């Protein structure tokens, strides 16, 4: 329960792992109370919190500007390192998310539609940085995605996080529980939006089969077509975001990662 008026709480902007201020995210304190506060968070966050995938919501309040503040329990913990993404809790968290019928229904109640593969790649194309379009290799990769979208049955759409980068995973120092945070990219789509990002960026190719089988996926040609398509999309999205933020070093690392990833399928 929230104690104290809005003005009584002290808000400090939070920084990401690069030391950059994160928009609309704050560390809030009131006496001995601590909270993680998000401004205008996804309305689905309450349902996600109920499932236990993200820290518990302790209060919500509309401020004097009309913005909705959502406070979550403060977790003393650390962001997962890239080398920790093979932790089975990560796998289990995604399985819980992707198998939750309750979250699908909650998402639909907010009037959200299913996002198809075509819509995902068209959205990237519409917001592509000039440097991405002018780079022959990247432009060709984007064109290939637009020309050959994978099979997708909207009836099988699940709630996906949309950005399972290791910076969005938080491990509690005390309990060891791992949470998935920052749900601004949540969508109703193909589970491989998340699965392929994880496999392409963090899991060794010789472990993909075991990972997929453990997660209940069929290990066949269609599955690997999805891994390649959505994995390529995840690299291009990361590259595009880094270009827009002028982080050329990170963009170049993602380009190298994309080249190595695509080479696996040749």
Short mmCIF file of C-alpha atoms in Angstrom, two decimals:
data_model
loop_
_atom_site.label_atom_id
_atom_site.label_comp_id
_atom_site.label_asym_id
_atom_site.label_seq_id
_atom_site.Cartn_x
_atom_site.Cartn_y
_atom_site.Cartn_z
CA UNK A 1 0.00 0.00 0.00
CA UNK A 2 1.23 3.47 -0.83
CA UNK A 3 2.02 5.73 2.10
CA UNK A 4 2.59 9.46 1.82
CA UNK A 5 1.40 11.80 -0.89
CA UNK A 6 2.97 11.94 -4.32
CA UNK A 7 4.98 15.02 -3.27
CA UNK A 8 6.39 13.12 -0.26
CA UNK A 9 8.18 10.58 -2.43
CA UNK A 10 11.66 11.35 -3.71
CA UNK A 11 12.28 10.27 -7.30
CA UNK A 12 15.69 9.64 -8.85
CA UNK A 13 15.97 8.74 -12.58
CA UNK A 14 17.41 5.29 -13.15
CA UNK A 15 20.29 4.66 -15.53
CA UNK A 16 20.71 1.68 -17.80
CA UNK A 17 23.81 -0.51 -17.92
CA UNK A 18 25.47 2.03 -20.22
CA UNK A 19 25.03 4.82 -17.67
CA UNK A 20 22.31 6.48 -19.74
CA UNK A 21 19.13 7.80 -18.13
CA UNK A 22 16.10 5.62 -18.87
CA UNK A 23 12.99 7.53 -19.88
CA UNK A 24 10.15 7.49 -17.34
CA UNK A 25 11.81 5.05 -14.92
CA UNK A 26 12.65 6.07 -11.36
CA UNK A 27 14.00 4.84 -8.04
CA UNK A 28 11.54 6.22 -5.48
CA UNK A 29 11.91 6.49 -1.71
CA UNK A 30 9.65 7.56 1.14
CA UNK A 31 11.24 7.07 4.55
CA UNK A 32 12.38 3.45 4.65
CA UNK A 33 10.19 2.49 1.69
CA UNK A 34 11.78 1.88 -1.71
CA UNK A 35 10.11 1.30 -5.05
CA UNK A 36 10.78 1.01 -8.75
CA UNK A 37 8.42 3.49 -10.44
CA UNK A 38 7.44 3.50 -14.09
CA UNK A 39 5.52 6.35 -15.72
CA UNK A 40 2.70 5.22 -18.04
CA UNK A 41 3.67 1.56 -17.90
CA UNK A 42 1.95 -1.04 -20.06
CA UNK A 43 -1.57 -1.65 -18.70
CA UNK A 44 -0.77 -5.36 -18.93
CA UNK A 45 1.91 -4.98 -16.24
CA UNK A 46 -0.53 -5.74 -13.41
CA UNK A 47 -1.43 -9.09 -14.97
CA UNK A 48 2.23 -9.88 -15.65
CA UNK A 49 3.04 -9.10 -12.02
CA UNK A 50 0.30 -11.48 -10.85
CA UNK A 51 1.94 -14.30 -12.78
CA UNK A 52 5.21 -13.55 -10.97
CA UNK A 53 7.29 -12.70 -14.03
CA UNK A 54 8.13 -9.19 -12.86
CA UNK A 55 8.40 -7.59 -9.38
CA UNK A 56 5.13 -7.17 -7.48
CA UNK A 57 3.11 -4.00 -8.03
CA UNK A 58 2.63 -2.23 -4.70
CA UNK A 59 0.68 0.85 -5.79
CA UNK A 60 -0.53 2.88 -8.72
CA UNK A 61 -1.37 6.57 -8.74
CA UNK A 62 -2.17 9.26 -11.26
CA UNK A 63 0.01 12.33 -10.72
CA UNK A 64 -0.89 16.01 -11.13
CA UNK A 65 0.20 15.91 -14.80
CA UNK A 66 -2.26 13.12 -15.56
CA UNK A 67 0.44 10.46 -15.93
CA UNK A 68 -0.07 7.07 -14.33
CA UNK A 69 2.67 6.04 -11.91
CA UNK A 70 3.13 2.33 -11.26
CA UNK A 71 5.35 1.31 -8.34
CA UNK A 72 6.86 -2.14 -8.04
CA UNK A 73 8.68 -3.73 -5.14
CA UNK A 74 12.32 -2.72 -5.17
CA UNK A 75 14.60 -5.70 -5.84
CA UNK A 76 18.19 -5.62 -4.65
CA UNK A 77 19.82 -7.44 -7.48
CA UNK A 78 21.96 -7.37 -10.58
CA UNK A 79 21.29 -7.41 -14.29
CA UNK A 80 22.12 -10.76 -15.86
CA UNK A 81 25.36 -10.98 -17.77
CA UNK A 82 25.19 -12.33 -21.31
CA UNK A 83 26.93 -15.49 -20.07
CA UNK A 84 24.11 -16.12 -17.57
CA UNK A 85 21.33 -16.24 -20.15
CA UNK A 86 21.56 -20.02 -20.30
CA UNK A 87 20.18 -20.20 -16.75
CA UNK A 88 17.16 -22.50 -16.76
CA UNK A 89 15.15 -19.84 -14.92
CA UNK A 90 15.32 -17.75 -18.10
CA UNK A 91 13.93 -20.66 -20.08
CA UNK A 92 11.22 -21.31 -17.49
CA UNK A 93 10.23 -17.63 -17.32
CA UNK A 94 9.70 -17.50 -21.07
CA UNK A 95 7.74 -20.76 -20.94
CA UNK A 96 5.45 -19.33 -18.27
CA UNK A 97 4.94 -16.18 -20.32
CA UNK A 98 4.30 -17.94 -23.62
CA UNK A 99 1.94 -20.55 -22.15
CA UNK A 100 -0.23 -18.15 -20.17
CA UNK A 101 -3.77 -18.08 -21.55
CA UNK A 102 -4.69 -15.55 -18.86
CA UNK A 103 -2.18 -13.04 -20.22
CA UNK A 104 -3.47 -13.54 -23.77
CA UNK A 105 -7.01 -12.79 -22.63
CA UNK A 106 -5.86 -9.80 -20.57
CA UNK A 107 -3.94 -8.44 -23.55
CA UNK A 108 -6.99 -8.74 -25.80
CA UNK A 109 -9.21 -7.03 -23.22
CA UNK A 110 -7.11 -3.90 -23.62
CA UNK A 111 -8.06 -3.85 -27.31
CA UNK A 112 -4.71 -5.02 -28.64
CA UNK A 113 -4.46 -6.94 -31.90
CA UNK A 114 -2.13 -9.73 -32.95
CA UNK A 115 1.14 -8.56 -34.50
CA UNK A 116 2.11 -10.64 -37.54
CA UNK A 117 5.64 -11.28 -38.85
CA UNK A 118 4.90 -8.97 -41.78
CA UNK A 119 3.89 -6.17 -39.44
CA UNK A 120 7.06 -6.66 -37.39
CA UNK A 121 9.39 -6.38 -40.35
CA UNK A 122 7.39 -3.58 -41.99
CA UNK A 123 7.61 -1.61 -38.75
CA UNK A 124 11.38 -2.03 -38.74
CA UNK A 125 11.59 -0.96 -42.38
CA UNK A 126 9.50 2.14 -41.72
CA UNK A 127 11.76 3.23 -38.86
CA UNK A 128 15.06 2.06 -40.33
CA UNK A 129 18.02 4.37 -39.86
CA UNK A 130 19.50 5.78 -43.05
CA UNK A 131 22.80 4.01 -42.35
CA UNK A 132 21.03 0.67 -42.21
CA UNK A 133 19.29 1.25 -45.54
CA UNK A 134 22.52 2.44 -47.17
CA UNK A 135 24.50 -0.59 -45.97
CA UNK A 136 24.20 -3.21 -48.73
CA UNK A 137 24.56 -6.19 -46.40
CA UNK A 138 21.98 -4.95 -43.90
CA UNK A 139 19.59 -3.70 -46.57
CA UNK A 140 19.70 -7.09 -48.31
CA UNK A 141 19.06 -8.88 -45.01
CA UNK A 142 16.03 -6.69 -44.38
CA UNK A 143 14.73 -7.25 -47.91
CA UNK A 144 15.05 -11.02 -47.50
CA UNK A 145 12.94 -10.88 -44.36
CA UNK A 146 10.25 -8.86 -46.11
CA UNK A 147 10.17 -11.27 -49.05
CA UNK A 148 9.85 -14.48 -47.03
CA UNK A 149 7.89 -14.17 -43.79
CA UNK A 150 7.49 -17.42 -41.82
CA UNK A 151 4.24 -19.29 -41.32
CA UNK A 152 2.13 -17.84 -38.53
CA UNK A 153 -1.32 -18.78 -37.27
CA UNK A 154 -2.86 -15.87 -35.36
CA UNK A 155 -4.88 -18.38 -33.34
CA UNK A 156 -1.60 -19.53 -31.78
CA UNK A 157 -0.38 -16.05 -30.88
CA UNK A 158 1.03 -15.66 -27.37
CA UNK A 159 2.12 -12.73 -25.24
CA UNK A 160 5.77 -11.97 -25.95
CA UNK A 161 8.10 -9.58 -24.16
CA UNK A 162 9.62 -8.32 -27.40
CA UNK A 163 13.12 -7.45 -26.12
CA UNK A 164 14.70 -10.25 -24.08
CA UNK A 165 18.14 -8.63 -24.17
CA UNK A 166 20.13 -9.62 -21.07
CA UNK A 167 19.87 -6.03 -19.79
CA UNK A 168 16.15 -6.69 -19.18
CA UNK A 169 16.69 -9.59 -16.78
CA UNK A 170 17.15 -8.93 -13.06
CA UNK A 171 18.37 -11.47 -10.49
CA UNK A 172 17.40 -11.01 -6.84
CA UNK A 173 20.53 -10.98 -4.67
CA UNK A 174 18.75 -12.71 -1.79
CA UNK A 175 16.40 -15.27 -3.32
CA UNK A 176 18.16 -15.85 -6.63
CA UNK A 177 14.84 -15.42 -8.45
CA UNK A 178 15.14 -13.98 -11.95
CA UNK A 179 12.66 -11.36 -13.19
CA UNK A 180 11.97 -10.04 -16.68
CA UNK A 181 11.59 -6.24 -16.63
CA UNK A 182 10.84 -3.32 -18.98
CA UNK A 183 7.66 -4.41 -20.75
CA UNK A 184 7.27 -1.50 -23.16
CA UNK A 185 7.70 -3.85 -26.13
CA UNK A 186 5.11 -6.43 -25.05
CA UNK A 187 2.98 -7.77 -27.91
CA UNK A 188 0.70 -10.60 -28.98
CA UNK A 189 2.67 -12.50 -31.58
CA UNK A 190 4.78 -15.59 -32.30
CA UNK A 191 6.73 -16.98 -29.34
CA UNK A 192 9.81 -17.05 -31.57
CA UNK A 193 10.03 -13.26 -31.28
CA UNK A 194 11.54 -14.01 -27.86
CA UNK A 195 12.87 -17.53 -28.44
CA UNK A 196 14.94 -16.67 -31.52
CA UNK A 197 16.42 -13.57 -29.88
CA UNK A 198 17.58 -15.70 -26.98
CA UNK A 199 18.99 -18.48 -29.17
CA UNK A 200 20.67 -16.16 -31.68
CA UNK A 201 22.37 -13.98 -29.07
CA UNK A 202 23.06 -16.18 -26.07
CA UNK A 203 22.80 -19.93 -26.66
CA UNK A 204 25.51 -21.87 -28.51
CA UNK A 205 24.16 -23.41 -31.75
CA UNK A 206 25.10 -26.91 -30.61
CA UNK A 207 22.73 -26.43 -27.66
CA UNK A 208 19.74 -25.16 -29.64
CA UNK A 209 18.19 -28.60 -30.13
CA UNK A 210 18.37 -29.42 -26.42
CA UNK A 211 17.00 -25.98 -25.49
CA UNK A 212 14.09 -26.27 -27.92
CA UNK A 213 13.22 -29.82 -26.89
CA UNK A 214 13.30 -28.87 -23.20
CA UNK A 215 10.96 -25.97 -23.97
CA UNK A 216 8.51 -28.25 -25.78
CA UNK A 217 9.15 -27.12 -29.37
CA UNK A 218 9.33 -29.47 -32.32
CA UNK A 219 12.84 -29.63 -33.68
CA UNK A 220 12.17 -29.61 -37.41
CA UNK A 221 12.82 -27.55 -40.52
CA UNK A 222 9.93 -25.15 -39.89
CA UNK A 223 11.25 -24.39 -36.41
CA UNK A 224 14.72 -23.57 -37.69
CA UNK A 225 13.23 -21.39 -40.44
CA UNK A 226 11.63 -19.39 -37.63
CA UNK A 227 14.85 -19.29 -35.62
CA UNK A 228 16.68 -17.86 -38.62
CA UNK A 229 13.98 -15.33 -39.57
CA UNK A 230 13.22 -14.01 -36.10
CA UNK A 231 16.88 -14.19 -35.09
CA UNK A 232 17.86 -12.06 -38.07
CA UNK A 233 15.05 -9.65 -37.22
CA UNK A 234 16.33 -9.35 -33.65
CA UNK A 235 19.84 -8.48 -34.85
CA UNK A 236 18.53 -5.88 -37.29
CA UNK A 237 16.35 -4.31 -34.58
CA UNK A 238 19.32 -4.09 -32.22
CA UNK A 239 21.50 -2.62 -34.96
CA UNK A 240 18.83 -0.07 -35.82
CA UNK A 241 18.38 0.98 -32.19
CA UNK A 242 22.12 1.39 -31.76
CA UNK A 243 22.38 3.47 -34.93
CA UNK A 244 19.61 5.80 -33.77
CA UNK A 245 21.38 6.25 -30.41
CA UNK A 246 24.75 6.84 -32.17
CA UNK A 247 26.27 3.79 -30.46
CA UNK A 248 28.34 2.70 -33.44
CA UNK A 249 30.48 0.30 -31.44
CA UNK A 250 27.44 -1.65 -30.28
CA UNK A 251 25.97 -1.54 -33.80
CA UNK A 252 29.15 -3.01 -35.27
CA UNK A 253 29.18 -5.79 -32.69
CA UNK A 254 25.60 -6.66 -33.64
CA UNK A 255 26.52 -6.64 -37.34
CA UNK A 256 29.33 -9.10 -36.61
CA UNK A 257 26.90 -11.19 -34.60
CA UNK A 258 24.43 -11.17 -37.49
CA UNK A 259 27.09 -12.33 -39.94
CA UNK A 260 28.11 -15.19 -37.64
CA UNK A 261 24.48 -16.12 -37.03
CA UNK A 262 23.58 -16.23 -40.73
CA UNK A 263 26.69 -18.30 -41.47
CA UNK A 264 25.25 -21.09 -39.30
CA UNK A 265 22.48 -21.67 -41.84
CA UNK A 266 24.68 -21.86 -44.94
#
